[in-house]
Tab-separated table of C-alpha atoms in Angstrom:
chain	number	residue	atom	x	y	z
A	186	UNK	CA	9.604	-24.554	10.373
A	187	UNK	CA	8.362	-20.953	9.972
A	188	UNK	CA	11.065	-18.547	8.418
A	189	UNK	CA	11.288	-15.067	9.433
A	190	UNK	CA	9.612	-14.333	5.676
A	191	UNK	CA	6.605	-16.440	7.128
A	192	UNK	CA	6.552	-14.674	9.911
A	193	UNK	CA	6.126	-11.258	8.899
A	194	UNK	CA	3.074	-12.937	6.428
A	195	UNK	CA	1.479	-14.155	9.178
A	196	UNK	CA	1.978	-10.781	10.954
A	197	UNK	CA	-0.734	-9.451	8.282
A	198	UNK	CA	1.659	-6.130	7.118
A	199	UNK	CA	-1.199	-4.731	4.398
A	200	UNK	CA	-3.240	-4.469	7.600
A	201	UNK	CA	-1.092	-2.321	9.039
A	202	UNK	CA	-2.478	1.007	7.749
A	203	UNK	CA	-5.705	0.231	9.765
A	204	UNK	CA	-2.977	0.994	12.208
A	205	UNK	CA	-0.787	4.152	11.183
A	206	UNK	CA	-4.225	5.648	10.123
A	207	UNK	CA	-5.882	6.511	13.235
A	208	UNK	CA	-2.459	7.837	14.989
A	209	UNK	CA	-2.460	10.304	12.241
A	210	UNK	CA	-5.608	11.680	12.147
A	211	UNK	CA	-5.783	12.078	16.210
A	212	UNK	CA	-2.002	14.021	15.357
A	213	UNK	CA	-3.867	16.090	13.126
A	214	UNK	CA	-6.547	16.945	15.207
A	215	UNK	CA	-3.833	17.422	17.974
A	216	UNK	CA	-1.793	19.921	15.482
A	217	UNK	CA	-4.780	22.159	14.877
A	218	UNK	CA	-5.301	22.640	18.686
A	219	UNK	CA	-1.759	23.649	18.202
A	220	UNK	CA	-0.464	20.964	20.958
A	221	UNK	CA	1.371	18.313	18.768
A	222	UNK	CA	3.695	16.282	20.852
A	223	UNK	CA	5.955	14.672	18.262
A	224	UNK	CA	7.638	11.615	20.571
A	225	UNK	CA	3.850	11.320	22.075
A	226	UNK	CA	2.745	10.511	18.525
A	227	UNK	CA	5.718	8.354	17.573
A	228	UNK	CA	4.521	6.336	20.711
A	229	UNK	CA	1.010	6.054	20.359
A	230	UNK	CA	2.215	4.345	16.824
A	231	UNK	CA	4.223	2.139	18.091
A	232	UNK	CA	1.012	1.398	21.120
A	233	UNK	CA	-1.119	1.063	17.352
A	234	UNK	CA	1.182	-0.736	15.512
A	235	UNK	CA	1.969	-3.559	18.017
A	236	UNK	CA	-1.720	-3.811	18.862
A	237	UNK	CA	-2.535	-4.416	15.387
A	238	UNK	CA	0.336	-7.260	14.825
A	239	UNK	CA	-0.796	-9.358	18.492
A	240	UNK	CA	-4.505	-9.446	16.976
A	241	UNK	CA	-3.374	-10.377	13.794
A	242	UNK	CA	-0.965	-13.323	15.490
A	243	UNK	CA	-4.083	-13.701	18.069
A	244	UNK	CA	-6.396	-14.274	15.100
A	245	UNK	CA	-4.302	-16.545	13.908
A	246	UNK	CA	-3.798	-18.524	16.804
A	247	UNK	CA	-6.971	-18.864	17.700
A	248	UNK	CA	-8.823	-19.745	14.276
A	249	UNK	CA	-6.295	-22.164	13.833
A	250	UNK	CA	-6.488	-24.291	16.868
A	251	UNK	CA	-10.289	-24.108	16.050
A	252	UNK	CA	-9.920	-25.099	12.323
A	253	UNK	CA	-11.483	-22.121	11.342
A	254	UNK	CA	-8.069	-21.703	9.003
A	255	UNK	CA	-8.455	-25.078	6.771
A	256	UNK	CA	-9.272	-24.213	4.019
A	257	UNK	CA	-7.951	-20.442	3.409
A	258	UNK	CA	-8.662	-18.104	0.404
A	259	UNK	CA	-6.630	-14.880	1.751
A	260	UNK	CA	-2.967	-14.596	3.205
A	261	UNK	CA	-1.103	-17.018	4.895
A	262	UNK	CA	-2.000	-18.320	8.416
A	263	UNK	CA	0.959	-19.651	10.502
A	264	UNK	CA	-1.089	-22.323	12.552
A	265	UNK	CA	-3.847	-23.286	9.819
A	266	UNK	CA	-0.764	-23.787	7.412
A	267	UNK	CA	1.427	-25.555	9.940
A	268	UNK	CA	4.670	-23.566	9.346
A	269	UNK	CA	4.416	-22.583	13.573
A	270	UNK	CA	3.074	-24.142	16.500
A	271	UNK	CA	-0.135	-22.387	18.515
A	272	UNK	CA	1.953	-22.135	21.163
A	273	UNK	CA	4.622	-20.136	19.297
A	274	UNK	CA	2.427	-17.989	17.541
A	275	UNK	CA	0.862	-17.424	21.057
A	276	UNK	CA	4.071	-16.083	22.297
A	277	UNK	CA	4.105	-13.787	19.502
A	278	UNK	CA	0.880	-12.054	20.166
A	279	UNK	CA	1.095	-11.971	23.343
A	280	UNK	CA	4.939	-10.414	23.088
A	281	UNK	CA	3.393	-7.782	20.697
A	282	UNK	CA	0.560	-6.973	23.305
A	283	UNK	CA	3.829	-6.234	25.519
A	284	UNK	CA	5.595	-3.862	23.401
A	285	UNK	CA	2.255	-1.980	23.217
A	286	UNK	CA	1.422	-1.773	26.771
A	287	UNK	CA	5.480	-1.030	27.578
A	288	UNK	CA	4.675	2.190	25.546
A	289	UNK	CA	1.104	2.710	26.556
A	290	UNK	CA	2.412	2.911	30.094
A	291	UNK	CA	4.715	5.744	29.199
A	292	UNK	CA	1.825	7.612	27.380
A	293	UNK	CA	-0.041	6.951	30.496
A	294	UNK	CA	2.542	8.146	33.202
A	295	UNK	CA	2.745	11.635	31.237
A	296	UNK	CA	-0.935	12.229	30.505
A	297	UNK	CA	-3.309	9.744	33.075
A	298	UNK	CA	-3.052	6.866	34.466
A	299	UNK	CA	-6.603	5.932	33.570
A	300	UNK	CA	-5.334	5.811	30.298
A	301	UNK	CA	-3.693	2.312	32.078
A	302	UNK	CA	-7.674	0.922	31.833
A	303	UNK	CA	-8.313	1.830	28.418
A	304	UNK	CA	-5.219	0.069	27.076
A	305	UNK	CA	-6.051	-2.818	29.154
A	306	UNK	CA	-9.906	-2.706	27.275
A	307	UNK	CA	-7.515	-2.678	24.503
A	308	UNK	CA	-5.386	-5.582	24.784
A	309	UNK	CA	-8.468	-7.777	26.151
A	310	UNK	CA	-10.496	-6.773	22.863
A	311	UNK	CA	-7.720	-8.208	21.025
A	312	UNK	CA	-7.293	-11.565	22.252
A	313	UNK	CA	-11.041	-12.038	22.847
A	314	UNK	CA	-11.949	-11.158	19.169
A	315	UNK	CA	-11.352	-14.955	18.215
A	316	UNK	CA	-9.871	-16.207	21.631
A	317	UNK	CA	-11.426	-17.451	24.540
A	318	UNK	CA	-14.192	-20.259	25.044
A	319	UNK	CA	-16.682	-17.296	23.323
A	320	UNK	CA	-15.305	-15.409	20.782
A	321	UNK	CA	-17.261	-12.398	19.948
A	322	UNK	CA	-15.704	-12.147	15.971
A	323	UNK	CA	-18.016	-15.526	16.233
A	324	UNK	CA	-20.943	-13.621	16.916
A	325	UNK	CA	-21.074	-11.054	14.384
A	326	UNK	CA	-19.659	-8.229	17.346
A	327	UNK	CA	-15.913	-7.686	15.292
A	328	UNK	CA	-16.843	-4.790	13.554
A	329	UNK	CA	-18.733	-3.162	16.808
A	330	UNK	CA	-14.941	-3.831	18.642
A	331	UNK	CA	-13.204	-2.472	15.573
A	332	UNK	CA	-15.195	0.796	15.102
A	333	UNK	CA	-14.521	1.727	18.990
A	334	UNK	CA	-11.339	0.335	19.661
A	335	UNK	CA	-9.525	1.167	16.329
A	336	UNK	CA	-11.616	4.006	15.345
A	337	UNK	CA	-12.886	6.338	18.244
A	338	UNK	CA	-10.695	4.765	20.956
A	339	UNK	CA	-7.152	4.915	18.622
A	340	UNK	CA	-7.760	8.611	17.561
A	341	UNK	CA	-9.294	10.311	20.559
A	342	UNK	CA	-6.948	8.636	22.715
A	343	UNK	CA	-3.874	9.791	20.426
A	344	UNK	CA	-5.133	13.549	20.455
A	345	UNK	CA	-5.560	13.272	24.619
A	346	UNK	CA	-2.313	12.074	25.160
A	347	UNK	CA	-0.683	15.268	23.586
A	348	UNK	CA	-3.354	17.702	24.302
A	349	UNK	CA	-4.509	16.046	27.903
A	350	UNK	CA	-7.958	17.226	27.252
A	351	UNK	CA	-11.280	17.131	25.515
A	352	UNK	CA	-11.174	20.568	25.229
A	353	UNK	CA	-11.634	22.189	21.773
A	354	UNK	CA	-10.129	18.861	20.044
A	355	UNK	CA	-12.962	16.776	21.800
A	356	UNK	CA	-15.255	16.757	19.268
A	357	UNK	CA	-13.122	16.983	16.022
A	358	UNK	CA	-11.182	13.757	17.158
A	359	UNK	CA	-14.512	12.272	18.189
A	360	UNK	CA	-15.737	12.589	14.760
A	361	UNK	CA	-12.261	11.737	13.084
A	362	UNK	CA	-12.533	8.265	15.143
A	363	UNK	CA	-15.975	7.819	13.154
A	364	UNK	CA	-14.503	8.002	9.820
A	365	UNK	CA	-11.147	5.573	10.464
A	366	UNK	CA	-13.426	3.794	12.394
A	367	UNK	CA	-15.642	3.086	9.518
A	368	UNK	CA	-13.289	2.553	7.439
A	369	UNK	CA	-11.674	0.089	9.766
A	370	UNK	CA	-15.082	-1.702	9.458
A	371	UNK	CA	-14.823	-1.547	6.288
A	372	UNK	CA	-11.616	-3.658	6.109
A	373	UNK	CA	-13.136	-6.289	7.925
A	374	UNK	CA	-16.587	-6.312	6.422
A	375	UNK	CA	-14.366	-7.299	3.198
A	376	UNK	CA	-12.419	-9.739	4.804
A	377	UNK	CA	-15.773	-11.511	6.299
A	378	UNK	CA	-16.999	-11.007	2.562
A	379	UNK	CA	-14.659	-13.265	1.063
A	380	UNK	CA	-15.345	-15.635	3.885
A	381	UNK	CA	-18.807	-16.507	4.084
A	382	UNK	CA	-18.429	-19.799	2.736
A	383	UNK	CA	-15.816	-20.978	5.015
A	384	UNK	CA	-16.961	-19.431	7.696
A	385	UNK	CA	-20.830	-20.575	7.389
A	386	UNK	CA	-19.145	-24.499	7.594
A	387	UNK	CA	-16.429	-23.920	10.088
A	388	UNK	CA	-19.425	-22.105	12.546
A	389	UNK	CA	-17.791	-18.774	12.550
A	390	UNK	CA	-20.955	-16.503	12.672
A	391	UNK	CA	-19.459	-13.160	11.781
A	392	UNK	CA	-21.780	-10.431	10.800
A	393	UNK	CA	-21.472	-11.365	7.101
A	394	UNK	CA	-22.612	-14.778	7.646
A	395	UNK	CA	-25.905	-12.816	9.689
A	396	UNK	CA	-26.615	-10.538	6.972
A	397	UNK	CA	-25.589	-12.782	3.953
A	398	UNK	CA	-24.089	-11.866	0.638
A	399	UNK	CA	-26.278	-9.372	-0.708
A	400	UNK	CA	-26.578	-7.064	2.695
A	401	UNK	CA	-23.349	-7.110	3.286
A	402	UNK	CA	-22.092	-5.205	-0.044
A	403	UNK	CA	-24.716	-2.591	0.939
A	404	UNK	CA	-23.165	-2.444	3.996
A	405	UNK	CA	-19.759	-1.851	3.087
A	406	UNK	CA	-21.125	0.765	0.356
A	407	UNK	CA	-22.667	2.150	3.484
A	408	UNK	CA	-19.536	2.513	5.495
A	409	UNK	CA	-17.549	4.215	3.078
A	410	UNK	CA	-20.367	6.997	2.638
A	411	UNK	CA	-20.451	7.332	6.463
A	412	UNK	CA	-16.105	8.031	6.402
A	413	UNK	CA	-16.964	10.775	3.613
A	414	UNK	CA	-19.556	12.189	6.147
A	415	UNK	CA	-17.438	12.221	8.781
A	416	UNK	CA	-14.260	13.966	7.052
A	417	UNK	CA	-17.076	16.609	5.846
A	418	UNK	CA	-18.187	16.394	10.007
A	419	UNK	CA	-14.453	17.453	10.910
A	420	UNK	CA	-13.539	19.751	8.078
A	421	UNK	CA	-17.165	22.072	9.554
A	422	UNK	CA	-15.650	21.411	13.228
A	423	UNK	CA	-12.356	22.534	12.002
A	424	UNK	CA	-11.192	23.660	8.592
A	425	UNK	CA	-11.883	22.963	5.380
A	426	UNK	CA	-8.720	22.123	4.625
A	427	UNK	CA	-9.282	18.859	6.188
A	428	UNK	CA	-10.774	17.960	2.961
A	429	UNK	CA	-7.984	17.080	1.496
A	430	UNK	CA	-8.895	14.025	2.736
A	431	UNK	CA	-11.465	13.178	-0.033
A	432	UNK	CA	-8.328	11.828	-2.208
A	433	UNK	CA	-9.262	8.491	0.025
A	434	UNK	CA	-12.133	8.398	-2.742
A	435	UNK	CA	-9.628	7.352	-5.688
A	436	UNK	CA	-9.228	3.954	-3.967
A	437	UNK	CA	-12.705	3.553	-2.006
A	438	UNK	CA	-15.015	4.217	-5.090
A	439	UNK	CA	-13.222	1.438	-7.424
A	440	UNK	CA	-13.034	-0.791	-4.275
A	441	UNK	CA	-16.887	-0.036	-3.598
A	442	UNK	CA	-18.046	-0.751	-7.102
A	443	UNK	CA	-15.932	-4.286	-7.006
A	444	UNK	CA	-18.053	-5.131	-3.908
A	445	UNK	CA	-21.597	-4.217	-5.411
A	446	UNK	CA	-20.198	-5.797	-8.643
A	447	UNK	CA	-20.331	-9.513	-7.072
A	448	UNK	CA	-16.936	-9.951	-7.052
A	449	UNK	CA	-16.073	-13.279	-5.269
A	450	UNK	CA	-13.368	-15.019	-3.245
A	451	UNK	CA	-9.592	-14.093	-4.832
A	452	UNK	CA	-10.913	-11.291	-6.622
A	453	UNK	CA	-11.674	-9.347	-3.050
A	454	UNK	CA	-8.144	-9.183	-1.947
A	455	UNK	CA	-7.686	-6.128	-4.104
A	456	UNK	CA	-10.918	-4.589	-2.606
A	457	UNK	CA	-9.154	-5.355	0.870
A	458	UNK	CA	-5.429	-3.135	-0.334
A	459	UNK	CA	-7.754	-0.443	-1.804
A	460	UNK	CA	-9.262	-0.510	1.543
A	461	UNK	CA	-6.861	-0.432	3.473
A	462	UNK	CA	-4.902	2.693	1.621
A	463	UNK	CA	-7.873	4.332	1.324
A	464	UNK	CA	-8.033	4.745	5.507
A	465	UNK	CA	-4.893	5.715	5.344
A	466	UNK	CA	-5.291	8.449	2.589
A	467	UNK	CA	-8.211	9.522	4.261
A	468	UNK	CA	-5.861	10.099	7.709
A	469	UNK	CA	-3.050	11.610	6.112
A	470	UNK	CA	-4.839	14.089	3.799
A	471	UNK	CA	-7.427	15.211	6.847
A	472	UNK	CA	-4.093	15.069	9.130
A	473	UNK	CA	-2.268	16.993	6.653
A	474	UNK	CA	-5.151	19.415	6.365
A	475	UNK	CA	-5.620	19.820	9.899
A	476	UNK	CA	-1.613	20.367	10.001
A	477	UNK	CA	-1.569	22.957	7.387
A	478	UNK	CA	-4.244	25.163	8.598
């Protein structure tokens, strides 16, 4: 029997910056158009927050009915481990998809209703990342998914719903999404890292398992440089204040050199934390930035 400590494992809560990250940059971008909506912001967090928790339980769910979760390196899985039934873990994804779309309606009902599609595009992504009879995480499409939905899709959409237009915000929020986005990637890239070896025997084809060991630590090195071009992208768009950002660098430059230094299995979970804080450092000190100027 899962315990409410197993529970908020298997809820993934060191993922959750991939989460808080984007809301604050698109508030940033929002506060230098001088439109902040502060309850707008506090809702498209909790829209990010729950989103992030139902793929996590979705993930977890649906590698573990598959046996994708046998033999596990990283953080507790509810299913793979046995503590919780699929069904129940179902239930809690898909009551975490409802407390996001609850508060993605309200978003939607006081900026556009289209907005109504996009969270839908949203909640679909989610479940169909490792759910469904074709799983596109399976087919080396996660970090594609990841880079629009949790990068350009999270922070544009959280400037719009307090500014309600592309205006002069478009483009800085556009590029913003870019540099969570990659970072985002980033995460995952990690994650799929550490995985290759289960994965390649349990048929998972993630994009790691395409480009194999050696490509894919170039291509996380890769990511990061692209988030350090895209804070530059926003600080010429905006301010150069929004280079306070570049603190993100304390934690992706260690985490980077662990990748193209072959480290292994266990010894990636750090490079996943430093990840992780670093797209959130990179959000706050560009929001911050943004906020100041």
């Amino acid at each position: 029997m899962a315990t409410p400590a197993h529970w908020l494992a298997g809820a993934r809560p060191r993922t959750l910056p991939a989460a808080v990250a984007p809301v604050l940059a698109g508030t940033g971008v929002a506060a230098y158009d001088d439109q902040l909506v502060a309850w707008k912001a506090l809702l498209a967090l909790v829209v990010s927050l729950a989103l992030q928790v139902g793929v996590n339980y979705a993930n977890d769910y649906s590698d573990g009915i598959r046996g994708t979760d046998d033999q596990r390196v990283g953080p507790l899985r509810l299913v793979g481990s046995g503590l919780a039934t699929p069904s129940a873990v179902k239930r809690a994804a898909f009551l975490a998809f409802g407390v996001a779309g609850a508060a993605g309606l309200v978003l939607a009902a006081t900026s556009a209703w289209w907005l109504v599609a996009v969270g839908a595009l949203c909640v679909l992504a989610a479940w169909y990342y490792t759910g469904g009879s074709k799983p596109y995480g399976y087919l080396g499409l996660g970090e594609v998914m990841v880079f629009v939905f949790f990068g350009l899709v999270a922070v544009v959409g959280t400037t719009f719903v307090q500014t309600k237009e592309w205006g002069d915000s478009g483009w800085p929020a556009l590029v913003a999404g870019a540099g969570v986005g990659a970072l985002a990637c980033a995460i995952l890239v990690a994650n799929n890292l550490r995985d290759i070896p289960t994965d390649t025997v349990s048929g998972k084809i993630t994009l790691a398992v395409r480009l194999g060991d050696r490509r894919t630590r170039a291509f996380y090195a890769v990511l990061v440089a692209l988030a350090l071009a895209a804070l530059v992208g926003v600080a010429v768009l905006t301010t150069p204040w929004a280079l306070l950002g570049l603190v993100f660098l304390a934690l992706a430059l260690p985490a980077t050199r662990a990748v193209l230094g072959g480290a292994l299995g266990p010894g990636l979970i750090p490079v996943l934390q430093q990840t992780g804080l670093a797209e959130l450092v990179w959000a706050l000190g560009c929001a911050v930035g943004l906020a100041v100027a």
